[in-house]
Coordinates of C-alpha atoms in Angstrom, one line a residue:
M1167 CA 67.5 20.1 -29.4
R1168 CA 68.4 16.4 -29.1
I1169 CA 65.7 15.5 -31.7
F1170 CA 67.1 18.1 -34.1
L1171 CA 70.6 16.7 -33.7
T1172 CA 69.4 13.2 -34.2
I1173 CA 67.6 14.1 -37.4
I1174 CA 70.8 15.9 -38.7
F1175 CA 72.8 12.8 -37.7
I1176 CA 70.5 10.5 -39.7
L1177 CA 70.7 12.7 -42.7
V1178 CA 74.5 12.8 -42.5
C1179 CA 74.6 9.0 -42.2
I1180 CA 72.5 8.6 -45.3
A1181 CA 74.5 11.2 -47.3
L1182 CA 77.8 9.6 -46.2
S1183 CA 76.6 6.1 -47.3
V1184 CA 75.5 7.4 -50.7
I1185 CA 78.7 9.3 -51.3
V1186 CA 80.9 6.4 -50.3
L1187 CA 79.0 4.1 -52.6
A1188 CA 79.2 6.6 -55.5
Q1189 CA 83.0 6.7 -55.4
Q1190 CA 85.2 4.6 -57.7
G1191 CA 87.8 2.2 -56.3
K1192 CA 91.4 3.3 -55.8
E1193 CA 93.0 0.4 -57.6
N1194 CA 94.3 0.9 -61.1
G1195 CA 95.0 -2.8 -61.9
L1196 CA 98.0 -3.7 -63.9
G1197 CA 98.1 -0.2 -65.5
A1198 CA 99.7 1.2 -62.4
I1199 CA 102.8 -0.9 -62.9
G1200 CA 103.7 0.7 -66.2
G1201 CA 102.7 4.2 -65.3
M1202 CA 99.5 4.0 -67.4
G1203 CA 97.5 5.2 -64.4
D1204 CA 98.9 8.8 -64.8
T1205 CA 96.4 10.4 -67.1
Y1206 CA 95.2 13.9 -67.2
W1207 CA 92.2 13.0 -65.0
S1208 CA 94.3 11.3 -62.4
K1209 CA 96.6 14.3 -62.1
N1210 CA 93.7 16.7 -61.7
K1211 CA 91.4 14.8 -59.4
G1212 CA 91.0 17.7 -57.0
R1213 CA 89.1 19.6 -59.7
S1214 CA 87.0 16.7 -60.9
I1215 CA 83.7 15.2 -59.6
E1216 CA 85.7 12.4 -57.9
G1217 CA 87.9 14.9 -56.1
N1218 CA 84.8 16.7 -54.9
L1219 CA 83.3 13.4 -53.6
V1220 CA 86.5 12.8 -51.6
K1221 CA 86.2 16.3 -50.1
F1222 CA 82.5 15.8 -49.2
T1223 CA 83.3 12.4 -47.8
T1224 CA 85.9 13.9 -45.4
I1225 CA 83.5 16.7 -44.3
L1226 CA 80.7 14.3 -43.7
A1227 CA 82.9 11.8 -41.8
V1228 CA 84.0 14.6 -39.5
L1229 CA 80.4 15.7 -39.0
F1230 CA 79.4 12.1 -38.3
V1231 CA 82.1 11.7 -35.6
V1232 CA 81.3 15.1 -34.0
L1233 CA 77.5 14.5 -34.0
A1234 CA 78.0 11.0 -32.6
V1235 CA 80.1 12.4 -29.7
I1236 CA 77.6 15.1 -29.0
L1237 CA 74.7 12.8 -29.0
N1238 CA 76.4 10.4 -26.6
L1239 CA 77.0 13.1 -24.0
N1240 CA 74.4 13.1 -21.3
F1241 CA 73.0 16.6 -21.1

């Protein structure tokens, strides 16, 4: 069972790294001062690919923490 969890943990680590690197930065530069950052895509990020990347990042981060805790228990 421990080997299976370790393999899952390694896959989650790799997937989390790839998804974090695939995301764009949060800074809008000087366009945020004048309100130019409010475009159609920025208002509907939950439905876009970037919104899905944020959701998957959250899910994988929770899995990472849970698996790390489980693997560090001595059973």
